[in-house]
Coordinates of C-alpha atoms in Angstrom, one line a residue:
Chain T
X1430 CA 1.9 -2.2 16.6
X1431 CA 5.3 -2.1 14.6
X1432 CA 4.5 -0.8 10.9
X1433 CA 5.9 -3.6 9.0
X1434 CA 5.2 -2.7 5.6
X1435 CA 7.1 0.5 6.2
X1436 CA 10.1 -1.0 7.5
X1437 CA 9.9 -3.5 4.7
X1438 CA 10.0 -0.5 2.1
X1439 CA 13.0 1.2 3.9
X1440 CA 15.1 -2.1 3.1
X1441 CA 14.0 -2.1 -0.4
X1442 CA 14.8 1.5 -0.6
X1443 CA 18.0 0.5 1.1
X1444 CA 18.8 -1.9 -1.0
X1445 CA 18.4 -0.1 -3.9
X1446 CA 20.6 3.0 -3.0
X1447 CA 23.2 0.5 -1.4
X1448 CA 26.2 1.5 -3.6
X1449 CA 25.8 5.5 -3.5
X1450 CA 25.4 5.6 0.4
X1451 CA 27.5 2.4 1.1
X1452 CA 24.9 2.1 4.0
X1453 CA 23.1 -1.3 4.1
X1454 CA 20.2 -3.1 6.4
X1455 CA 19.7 -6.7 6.5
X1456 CA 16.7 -8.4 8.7
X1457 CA 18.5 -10.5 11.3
X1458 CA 15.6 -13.3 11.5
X1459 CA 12.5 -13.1 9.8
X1460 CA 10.0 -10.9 11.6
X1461 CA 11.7 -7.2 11.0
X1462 CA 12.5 -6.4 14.8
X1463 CA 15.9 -7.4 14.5
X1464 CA 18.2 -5.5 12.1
X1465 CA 21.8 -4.9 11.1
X1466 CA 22.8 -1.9 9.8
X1467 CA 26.1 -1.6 8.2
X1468 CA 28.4 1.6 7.6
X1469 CA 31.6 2.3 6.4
X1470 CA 34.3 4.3 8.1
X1471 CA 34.4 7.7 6.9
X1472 CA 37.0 8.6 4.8
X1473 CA 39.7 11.0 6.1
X1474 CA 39.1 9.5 10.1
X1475 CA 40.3 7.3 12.2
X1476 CA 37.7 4.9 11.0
X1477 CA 38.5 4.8 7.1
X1478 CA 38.5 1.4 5.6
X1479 CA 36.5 -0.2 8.4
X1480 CA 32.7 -1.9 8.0
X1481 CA 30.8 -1.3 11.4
X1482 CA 27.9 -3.3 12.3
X1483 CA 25.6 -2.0 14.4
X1484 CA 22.3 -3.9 16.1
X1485 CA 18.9 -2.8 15.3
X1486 CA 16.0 -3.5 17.0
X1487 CA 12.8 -1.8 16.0
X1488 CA 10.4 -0.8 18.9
X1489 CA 7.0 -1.1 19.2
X1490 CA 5.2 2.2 18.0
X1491 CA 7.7 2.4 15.1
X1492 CA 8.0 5.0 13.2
X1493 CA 6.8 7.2 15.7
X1494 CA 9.4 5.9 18.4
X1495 CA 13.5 5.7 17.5
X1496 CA 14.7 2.8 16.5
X1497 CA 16.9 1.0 19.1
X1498 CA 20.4 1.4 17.5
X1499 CA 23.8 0.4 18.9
X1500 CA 27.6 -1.0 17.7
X1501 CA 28.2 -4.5 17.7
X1502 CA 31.7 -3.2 16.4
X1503 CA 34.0 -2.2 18.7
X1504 CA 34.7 1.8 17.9
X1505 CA 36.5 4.4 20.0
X1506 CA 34.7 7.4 19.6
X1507 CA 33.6 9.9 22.1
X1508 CA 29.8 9.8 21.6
X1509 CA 29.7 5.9 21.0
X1510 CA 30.4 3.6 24.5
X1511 CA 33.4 1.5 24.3
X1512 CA 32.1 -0.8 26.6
X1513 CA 28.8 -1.5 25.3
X1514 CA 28.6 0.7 21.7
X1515 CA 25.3 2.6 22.9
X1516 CA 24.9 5.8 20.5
X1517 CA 24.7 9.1 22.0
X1518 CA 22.3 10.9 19.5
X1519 CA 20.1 13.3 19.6
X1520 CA 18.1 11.9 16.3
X1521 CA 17.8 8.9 18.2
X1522 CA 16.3 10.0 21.3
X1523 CA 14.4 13.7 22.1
X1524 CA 15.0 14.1 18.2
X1525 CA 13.8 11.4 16.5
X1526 CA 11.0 12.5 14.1
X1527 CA 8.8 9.5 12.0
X1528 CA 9.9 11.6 8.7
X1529 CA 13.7 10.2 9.4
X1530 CA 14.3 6.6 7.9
X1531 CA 17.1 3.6 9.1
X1532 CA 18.6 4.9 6.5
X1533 CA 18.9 8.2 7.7
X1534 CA 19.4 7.3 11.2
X1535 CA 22.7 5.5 9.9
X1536 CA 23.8 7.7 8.0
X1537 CA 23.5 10.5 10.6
X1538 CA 25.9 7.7 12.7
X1539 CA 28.4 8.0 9.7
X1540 CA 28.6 11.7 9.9
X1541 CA 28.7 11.2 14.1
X1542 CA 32.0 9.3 13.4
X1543 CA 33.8 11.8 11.2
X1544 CA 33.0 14.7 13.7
X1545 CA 33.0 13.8 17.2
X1546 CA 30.8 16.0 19.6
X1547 CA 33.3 15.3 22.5
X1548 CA 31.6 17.9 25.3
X1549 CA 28.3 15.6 25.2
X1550 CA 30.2 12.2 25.4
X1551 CA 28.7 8.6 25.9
X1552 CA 32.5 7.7 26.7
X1553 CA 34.0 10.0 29.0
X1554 CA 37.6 8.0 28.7
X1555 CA 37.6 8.6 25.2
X1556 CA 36.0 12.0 25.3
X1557 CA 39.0 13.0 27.8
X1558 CA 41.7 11.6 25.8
X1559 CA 40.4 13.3 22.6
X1560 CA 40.6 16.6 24.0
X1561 CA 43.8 15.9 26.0
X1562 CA 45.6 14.2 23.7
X1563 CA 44.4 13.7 20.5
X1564 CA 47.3 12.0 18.5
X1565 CA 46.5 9.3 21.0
X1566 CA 43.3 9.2 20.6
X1567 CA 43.4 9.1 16.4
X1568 CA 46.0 6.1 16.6
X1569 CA 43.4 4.3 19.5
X1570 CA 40.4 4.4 17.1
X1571 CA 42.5 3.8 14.3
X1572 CA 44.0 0.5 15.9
X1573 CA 40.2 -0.6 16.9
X1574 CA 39.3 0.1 13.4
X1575 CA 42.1 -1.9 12.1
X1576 CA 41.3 -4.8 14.4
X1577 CA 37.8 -4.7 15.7
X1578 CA 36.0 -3.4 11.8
X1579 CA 38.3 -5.2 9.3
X1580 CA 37.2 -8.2 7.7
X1581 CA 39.6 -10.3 7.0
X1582 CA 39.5 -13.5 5.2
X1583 CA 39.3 -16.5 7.2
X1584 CA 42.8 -17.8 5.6
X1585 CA 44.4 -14.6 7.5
X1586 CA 42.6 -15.5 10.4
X1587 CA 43.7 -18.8 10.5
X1588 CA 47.0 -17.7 9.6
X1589 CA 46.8 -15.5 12.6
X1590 CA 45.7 -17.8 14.8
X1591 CA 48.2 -20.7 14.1
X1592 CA 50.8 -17.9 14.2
X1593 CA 50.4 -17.7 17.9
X1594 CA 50.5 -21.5 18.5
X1595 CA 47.9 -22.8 18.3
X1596 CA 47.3 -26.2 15.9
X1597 CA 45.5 -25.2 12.7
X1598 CA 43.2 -27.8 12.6
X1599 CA 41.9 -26.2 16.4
X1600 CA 41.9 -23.0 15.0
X1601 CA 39.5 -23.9 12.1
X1602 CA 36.9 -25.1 14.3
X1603 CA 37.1 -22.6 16.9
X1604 CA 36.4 -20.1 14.3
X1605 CA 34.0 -21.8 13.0
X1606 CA 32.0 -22.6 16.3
X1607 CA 32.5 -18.4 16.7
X1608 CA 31.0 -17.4 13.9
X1609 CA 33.6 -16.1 12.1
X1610 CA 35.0 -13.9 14.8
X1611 CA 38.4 -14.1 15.1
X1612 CA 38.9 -12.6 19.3
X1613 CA 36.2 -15.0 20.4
X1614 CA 37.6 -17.8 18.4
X1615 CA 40.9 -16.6 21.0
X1616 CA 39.0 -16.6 23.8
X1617 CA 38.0 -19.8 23.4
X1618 CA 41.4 -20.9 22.1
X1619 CA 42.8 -19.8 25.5
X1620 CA 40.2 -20.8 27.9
X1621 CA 39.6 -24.3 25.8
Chain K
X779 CA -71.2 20.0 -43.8
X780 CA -69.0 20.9 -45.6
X781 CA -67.3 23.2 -43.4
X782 CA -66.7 20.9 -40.3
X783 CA -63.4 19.7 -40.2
X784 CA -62.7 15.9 -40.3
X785 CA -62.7 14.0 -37.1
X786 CA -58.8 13.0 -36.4
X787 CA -60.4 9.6 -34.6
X788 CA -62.8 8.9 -37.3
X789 CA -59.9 8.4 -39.8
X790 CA -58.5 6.4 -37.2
X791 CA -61.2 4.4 -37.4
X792 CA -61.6 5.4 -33.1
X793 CA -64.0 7.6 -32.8
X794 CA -66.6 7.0 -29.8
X795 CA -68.8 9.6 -30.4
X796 CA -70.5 8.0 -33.8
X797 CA -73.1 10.4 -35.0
X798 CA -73.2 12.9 -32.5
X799 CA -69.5 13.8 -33.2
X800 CA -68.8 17.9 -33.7
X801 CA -66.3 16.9 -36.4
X802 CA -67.2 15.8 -39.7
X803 CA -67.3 11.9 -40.3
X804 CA -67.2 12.5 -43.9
X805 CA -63.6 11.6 -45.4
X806 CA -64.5 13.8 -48.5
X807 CA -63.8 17.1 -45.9
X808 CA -60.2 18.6 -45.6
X809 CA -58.1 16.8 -43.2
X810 CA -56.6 18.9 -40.3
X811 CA -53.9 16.2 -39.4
X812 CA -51.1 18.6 -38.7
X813 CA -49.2 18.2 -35.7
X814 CA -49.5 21.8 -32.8
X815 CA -46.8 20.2 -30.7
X816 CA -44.6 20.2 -33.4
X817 CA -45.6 23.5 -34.8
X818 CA -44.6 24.9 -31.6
X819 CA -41.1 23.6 -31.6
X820 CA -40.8 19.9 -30.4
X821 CA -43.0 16.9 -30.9
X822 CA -42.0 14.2 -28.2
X823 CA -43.2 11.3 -30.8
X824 CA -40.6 12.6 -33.2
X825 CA -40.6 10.0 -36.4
X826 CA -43.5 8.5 -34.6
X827 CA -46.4 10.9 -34.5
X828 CA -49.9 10.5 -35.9
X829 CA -49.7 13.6 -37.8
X830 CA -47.6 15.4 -39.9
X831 CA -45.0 17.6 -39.1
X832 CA -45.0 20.3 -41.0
X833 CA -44.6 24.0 -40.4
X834 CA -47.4 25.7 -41.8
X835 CA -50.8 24.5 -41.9
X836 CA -52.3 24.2 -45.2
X837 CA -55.8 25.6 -44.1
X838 CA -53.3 28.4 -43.4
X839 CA -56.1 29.3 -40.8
X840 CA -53.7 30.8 -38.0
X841 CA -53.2 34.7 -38.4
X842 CA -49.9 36.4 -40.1
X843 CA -47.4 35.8 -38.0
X844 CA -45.9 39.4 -37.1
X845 CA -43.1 40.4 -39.3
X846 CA -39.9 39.1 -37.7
X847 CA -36.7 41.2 -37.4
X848 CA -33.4 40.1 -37.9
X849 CA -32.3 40.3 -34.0
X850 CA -32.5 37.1 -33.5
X851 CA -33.0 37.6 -29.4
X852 CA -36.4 40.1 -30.8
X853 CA -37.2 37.0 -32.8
X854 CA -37.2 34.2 -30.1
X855 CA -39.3 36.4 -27.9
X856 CA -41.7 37.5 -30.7
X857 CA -42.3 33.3 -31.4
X858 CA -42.7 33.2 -27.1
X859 CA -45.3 35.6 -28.0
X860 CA -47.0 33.7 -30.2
X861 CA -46.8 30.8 -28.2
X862 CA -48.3 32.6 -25.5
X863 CA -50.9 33.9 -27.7
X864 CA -51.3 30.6 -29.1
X865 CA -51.8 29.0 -25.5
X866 CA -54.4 31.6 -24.6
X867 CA -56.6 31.1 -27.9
X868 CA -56.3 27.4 -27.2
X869 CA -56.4 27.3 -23.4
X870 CA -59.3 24.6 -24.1
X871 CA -56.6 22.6 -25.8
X872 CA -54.5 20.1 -24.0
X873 CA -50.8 22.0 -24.6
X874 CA -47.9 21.9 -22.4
X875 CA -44.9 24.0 -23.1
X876 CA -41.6 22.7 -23.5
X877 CA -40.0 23.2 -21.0
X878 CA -42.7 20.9 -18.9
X879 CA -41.3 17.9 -20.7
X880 CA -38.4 15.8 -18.9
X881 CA -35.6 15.1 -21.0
X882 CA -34.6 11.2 -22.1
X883 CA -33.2 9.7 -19.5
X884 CA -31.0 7.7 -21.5
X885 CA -29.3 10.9 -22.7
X886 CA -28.9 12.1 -19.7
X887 CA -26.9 9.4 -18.5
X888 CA -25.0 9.5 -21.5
X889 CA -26.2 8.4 -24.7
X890 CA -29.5 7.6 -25.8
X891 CA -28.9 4.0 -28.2
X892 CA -32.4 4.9 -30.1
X893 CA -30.5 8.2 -31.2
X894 CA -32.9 10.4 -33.5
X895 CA -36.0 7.9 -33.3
X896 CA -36.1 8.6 -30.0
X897 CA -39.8 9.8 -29.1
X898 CA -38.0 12.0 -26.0
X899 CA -36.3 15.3 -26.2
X900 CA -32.7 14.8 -25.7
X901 CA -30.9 17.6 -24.0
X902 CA -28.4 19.7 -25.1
X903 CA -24.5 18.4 -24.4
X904 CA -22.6 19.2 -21.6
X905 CA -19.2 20.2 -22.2
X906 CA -17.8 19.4 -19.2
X907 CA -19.1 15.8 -18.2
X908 CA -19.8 14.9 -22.1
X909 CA -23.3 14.0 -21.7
X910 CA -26.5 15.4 -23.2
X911 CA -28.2 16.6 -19.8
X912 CA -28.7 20.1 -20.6
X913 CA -32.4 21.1 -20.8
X914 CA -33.2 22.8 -23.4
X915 CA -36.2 25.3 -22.3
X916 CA -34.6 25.5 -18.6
X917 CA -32.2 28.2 -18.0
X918 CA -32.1 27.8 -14.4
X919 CA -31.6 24.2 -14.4
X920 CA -28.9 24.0 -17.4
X921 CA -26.6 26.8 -15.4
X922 CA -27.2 24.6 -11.9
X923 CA -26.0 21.8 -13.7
X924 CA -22.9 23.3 -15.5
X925 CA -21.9 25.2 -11.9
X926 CA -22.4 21.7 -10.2
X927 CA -20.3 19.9 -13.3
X928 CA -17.3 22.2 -13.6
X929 CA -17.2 21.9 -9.7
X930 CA -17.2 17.9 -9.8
X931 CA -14.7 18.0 -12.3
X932 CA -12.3 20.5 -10.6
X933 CA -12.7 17.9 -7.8
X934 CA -11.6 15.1 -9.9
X935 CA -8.4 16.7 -10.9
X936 CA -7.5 17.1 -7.8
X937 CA -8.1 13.7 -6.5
X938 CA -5.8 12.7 -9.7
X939 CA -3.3 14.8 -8.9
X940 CA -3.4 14.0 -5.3
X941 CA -3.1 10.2 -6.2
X942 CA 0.7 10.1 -6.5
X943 CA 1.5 12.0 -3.3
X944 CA 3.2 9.8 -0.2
X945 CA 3.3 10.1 3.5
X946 CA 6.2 10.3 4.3
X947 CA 5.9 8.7 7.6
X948 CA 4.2 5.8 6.5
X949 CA 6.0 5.7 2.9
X950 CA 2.3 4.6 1.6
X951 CA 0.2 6.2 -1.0
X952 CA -2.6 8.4 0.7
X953 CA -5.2 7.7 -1.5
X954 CA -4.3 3.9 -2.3
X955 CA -4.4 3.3 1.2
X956 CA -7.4 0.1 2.4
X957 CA -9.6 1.4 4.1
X958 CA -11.5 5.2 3.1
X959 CA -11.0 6.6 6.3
X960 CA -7.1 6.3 5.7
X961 CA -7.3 8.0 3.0
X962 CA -7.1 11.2 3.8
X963 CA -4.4 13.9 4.1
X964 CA -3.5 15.5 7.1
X965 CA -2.7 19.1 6.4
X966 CA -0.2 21.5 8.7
X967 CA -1.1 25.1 8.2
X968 CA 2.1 25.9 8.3
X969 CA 4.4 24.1 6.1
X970 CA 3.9 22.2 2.8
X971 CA 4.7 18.4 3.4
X972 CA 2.1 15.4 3.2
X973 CA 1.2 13.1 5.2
X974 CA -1.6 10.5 5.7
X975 CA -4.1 12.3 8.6
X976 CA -3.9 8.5 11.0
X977 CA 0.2 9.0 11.1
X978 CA 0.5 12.7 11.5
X979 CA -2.4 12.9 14.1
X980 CA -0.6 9.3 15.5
X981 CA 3.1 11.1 15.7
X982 CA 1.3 14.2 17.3
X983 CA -0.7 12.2 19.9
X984 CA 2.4 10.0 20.9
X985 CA 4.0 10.6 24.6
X986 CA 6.7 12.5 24.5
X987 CA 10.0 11.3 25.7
X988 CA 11.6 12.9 28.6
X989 CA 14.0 16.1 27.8
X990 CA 11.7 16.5 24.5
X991 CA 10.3 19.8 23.7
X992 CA 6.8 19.5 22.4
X993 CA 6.7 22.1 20.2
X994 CA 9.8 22.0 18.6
X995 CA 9.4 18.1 18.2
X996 CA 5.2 16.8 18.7
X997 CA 4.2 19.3 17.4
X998 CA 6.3 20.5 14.4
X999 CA 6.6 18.9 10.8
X1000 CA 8.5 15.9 10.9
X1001 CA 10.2 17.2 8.1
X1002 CA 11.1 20.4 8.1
X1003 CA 10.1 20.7 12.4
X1004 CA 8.3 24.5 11.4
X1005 CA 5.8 24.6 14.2
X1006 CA 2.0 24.3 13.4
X1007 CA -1.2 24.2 15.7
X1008 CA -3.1 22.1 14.1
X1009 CA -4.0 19.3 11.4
X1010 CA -6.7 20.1 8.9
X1011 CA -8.2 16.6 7.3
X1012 CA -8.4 16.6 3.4
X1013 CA -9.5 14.2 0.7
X1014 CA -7.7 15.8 -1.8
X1015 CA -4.4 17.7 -1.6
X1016 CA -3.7 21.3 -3.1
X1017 CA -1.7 22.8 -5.6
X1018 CA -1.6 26.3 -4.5
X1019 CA -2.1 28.6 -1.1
X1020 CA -5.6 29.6 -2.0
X1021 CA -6.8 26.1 -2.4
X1022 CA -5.2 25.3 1.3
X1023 CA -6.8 28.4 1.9
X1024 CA -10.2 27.3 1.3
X1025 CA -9.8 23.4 2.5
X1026 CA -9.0 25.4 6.1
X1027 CA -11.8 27.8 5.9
X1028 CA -14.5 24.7 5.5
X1029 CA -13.0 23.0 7.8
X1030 CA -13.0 25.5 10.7
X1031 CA -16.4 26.8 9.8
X1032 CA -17.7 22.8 10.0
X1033 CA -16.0 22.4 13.3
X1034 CA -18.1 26.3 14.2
X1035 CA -21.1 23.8 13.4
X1036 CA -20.7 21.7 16.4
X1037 CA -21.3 22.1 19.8
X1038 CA -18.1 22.4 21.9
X1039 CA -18.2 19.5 24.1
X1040 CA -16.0 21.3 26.9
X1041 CA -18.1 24.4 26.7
X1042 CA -21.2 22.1 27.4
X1043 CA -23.7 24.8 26.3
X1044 CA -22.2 26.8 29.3
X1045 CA -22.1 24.3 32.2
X1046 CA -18.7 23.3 31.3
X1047 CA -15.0 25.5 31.1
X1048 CA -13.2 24.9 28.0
X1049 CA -9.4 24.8 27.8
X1050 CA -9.2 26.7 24.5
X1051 CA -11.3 29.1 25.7
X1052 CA -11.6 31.7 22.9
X1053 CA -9.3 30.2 20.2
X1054 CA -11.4 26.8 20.5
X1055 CA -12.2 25.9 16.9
X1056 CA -15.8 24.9 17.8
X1057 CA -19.0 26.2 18.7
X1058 CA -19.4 27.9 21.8
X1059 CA -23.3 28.3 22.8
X1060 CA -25.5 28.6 25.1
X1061 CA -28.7 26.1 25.7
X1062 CA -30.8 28.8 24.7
X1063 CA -29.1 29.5 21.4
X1064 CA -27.4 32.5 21.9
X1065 CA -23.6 32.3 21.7
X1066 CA -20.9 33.5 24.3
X1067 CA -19.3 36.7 24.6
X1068 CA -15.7 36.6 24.9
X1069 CA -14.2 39.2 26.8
X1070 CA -10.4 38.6 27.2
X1071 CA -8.6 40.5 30.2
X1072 CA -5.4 41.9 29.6
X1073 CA -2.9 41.7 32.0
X1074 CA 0.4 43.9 32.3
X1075 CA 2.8 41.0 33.1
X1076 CA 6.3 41.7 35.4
X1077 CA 8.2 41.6 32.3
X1078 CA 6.0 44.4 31.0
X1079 CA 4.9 41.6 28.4
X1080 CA 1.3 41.9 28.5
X1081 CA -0.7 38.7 28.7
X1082 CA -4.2 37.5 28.4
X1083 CA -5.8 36.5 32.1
X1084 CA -7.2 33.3 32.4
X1085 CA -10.7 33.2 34.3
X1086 CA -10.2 34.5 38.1
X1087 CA -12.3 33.1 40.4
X1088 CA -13.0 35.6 43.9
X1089 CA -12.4 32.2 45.2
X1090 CA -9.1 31.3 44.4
X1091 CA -8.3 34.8 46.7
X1092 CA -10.2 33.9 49.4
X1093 CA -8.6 30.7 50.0
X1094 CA -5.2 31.7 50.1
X1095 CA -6.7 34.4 52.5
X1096 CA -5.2 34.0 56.2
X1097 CA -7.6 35.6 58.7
X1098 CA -6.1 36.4 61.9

């Protein structure tokens, strides 16, 4: 039985505290399972600048099990999956303890992101290019930052779009009909 | 004739006995109308009463009393004297000391609304819970009741203080929590941090997940992960080590109350053998001896043997 009333109180909490910690939860529908928890990108990282999203669903015997937390952003990081954005962290597995909050929990992902734990990687592609070569590794995340966690505004993404040929008015409503995403809007773009 | 005292019922008008009365029926004789009870300290009619209140008795035909001194402790037990000499002069007379005599009710509750008219001896007032409850001729009752009192209200601090205090798990008020069994702390003897007892026995109970260490994780705070062995159940928190102190003390000596259920009065084995919390006894009543066996281990660690059963070598006995 999923303790509603306390998840409700971590998003008022949450939204209290919004502006000091820049971390923010919002319910995805209405029955508190579904979450999205947004970070920003450390500053001083690849990731500066950049607003992750990352899905949260809340399991059953919460708080005494971790939440289910993983990136609906696209990062490059060596404890985060590039494929898939599941979280390698401790807090949210073997670690978890019911005393730790969403909050927390995110904000332990923002300090994951400005210091990488690359010999227990979720990402062994990344992991191997961070210790091998990490000026090509900084540049990688910094270019999925720039693309994948920067909101632009849809007139740039229409701009954008209509910059690589296709008719505006087609562009409109395949962002539209994507949600605001600009690479599905693409995908459809290419394949329609 | 003249020397009889006047019948108290015949100037009532009351009296049954008519002409073979030993009191005088004649109202020209001196009226004895003075009130004893009242003479000996407290008259429960007060205002009320038939006869008069008044400290000495005008037939002035009681003896001196003895001279007093100015100790006022010599002085209360010199008038106990005379009341006991009093009561054994008139031990035909219906008399009841004092201290007999309940205290109003009403008072005792509180306040009593008929104030001074009241016919009832109102106790003394009570410091502590602000009501007149104290008896006034019981020593052993007024010290019960302030003991009792100071404790209730050392109590009642505590539950205010402890009204404020979160669980941090749950992120609800202990003690504003629906139902009275929820609310109730769960203590760790080891660390400081509160929590509700249904969430921290909850997060202690729940499976642990593969690669987890129980004691580090289960088992420790989930704030500050310091290791404890237990969770003691409280309905009021404390405010410093001796008051956990004690909470733990009356906890484990009510669990020393029950029969261990493991233990079975002997017919069963109990895991916590002699560290289990509760009581370990025999059918007959008497209780069990623990004998632990010390073992020198490889490591030269030495350890305490679990029970060996002659068994457990036989079996692994191969008999050629």
């Amino acid at each position: 039985m999923i303790d509603y009333g306390r998840v409700q109180k971590e998003l008022v909490d949450c939204e209290k505290n919004k502006d000091a910690s820049g971390v923010r939860v919002s319910p995805k529908s209405d029955n508190l399972t579904r979450l999205t928890g947004t970070i920003p990108g450390p500053i001083g990282t690849p990731y500066e600048g950049g607003t992750f999203q990352i899905d949260i669903t809340i399991p059953e015997d919460y708080p005494f099990e971790p939440p289910k937390m993983q990136f609906s952003t696209k990062v490059w990081h060596p404890n985060i999956s590039s494929q898939s954005g599941a979280i390698c962290l401790d807090i949210l597995k073997d670690q978890w303890s019911p005393a730790l909050t969403l909050k927390t929990a995110l904000v332990s992902i923002q300090a994951l992101l400005s210091a990488p734990e690359p010999k227990d990687p979720q990402d062994a592609v990344v992991a191997e290019q961070y210790i091998k070569n990490y000026q090509v590794f900084v540049s990688t995340a910094r270019y999925w930052t720039e693309t994948f966690a920067k909101n632009s505004s849809l007139a740039e993404k229409v701009r954008k779009l209509v910059e690589m040929g296709f008719g505006e008015a087609q562009v409109r409503s395949a962002i539209e009909s994507s949600g605001g995403d600009e690479n599905v809007a693409l995908e459809k773009l290419c394949s329609g | 004739m003249s020397d009889r005292i006047l019948c108290k019922f015949f100037v009532h008008g009351s009296c049954l006995k008519g002409e073979i009365c030993e009191y005088s029926h004649d109202s020209k004789n001196p009226v004895n109308n003075v009130c004893t009870f009242y003479q000996k300290g407290i008259c429960l009619y007060g205002s009320r009463c038939r006869y008069h209140h008044v400290t000495t008795t005008p037939a002035s035909n009681l003896p001196p009393s003895p001279p007093l001194t100015s100790d006022s402790e010599s002085e209360s037990t010199n008038l106990q004297q005379q009341d006991n000499n009093d009561i054994e002069k008139s031990s035909n007379v219906y008399c009841i000391h004092p201290r007999e005599y309940p205290i109003c009710s009403f008072a005792a509750a509180g306040d009593c609304p008929r104030g001074n008219h009241c016919p009832h001896m109102h106790g003394d007032l009570c410091t502590t819970c602000g009501k007149k409850c104290l008896h006034p001729f019981r020593p052993e009752e007024r010290e019960e009741h302030t003991k009792e009192c100071e404790k209730k209200q050392k109590h009642i601090e505590a539950l205010k203080q402890s009204q404020d205090i979160e669980c941090s798990v749950c992120l609800d008020r202990i003690l504003s929590k629906p139902t009275p069994g929820e609310r109730k702390f769960g203590l760790l003897t080891e660390c400081d941090h509160p929590f509700c007892i249904q969430c921290i026995r909850n997060w202690r109970s729940s499976a642990p997940v593969s690669g987890m260490d129980v004691n580090s994780t289960l088992r420790a705070c989930p704030i500050c992960r310091k290791l404890s062995y237990f969770v003691v159940p409280s309905v009021v928190w404390y405010s410093s080590p001796d008051e956990k102190k004690e909470i733990i003390d009356i906890y484990k000596a009510k669990l020393r109350s029950i029969d261990c259920k493991h233990f079975n009065f002997g017919n069963g084995n109990c895991p916590f053998g002699a560290s289990c919390f509760y009581k370990h006894a025999y059918s007959d009543g008497h209780l069990e001896e623990v004998v632990l066996r010390h073992l020198g281990s490889q490591e030269g660690e030495t350890v305490i043997a679990d029970n060996l059963r002659l068994s457990e070598f036989l079996g692994g006995l191969q008999i050629f």
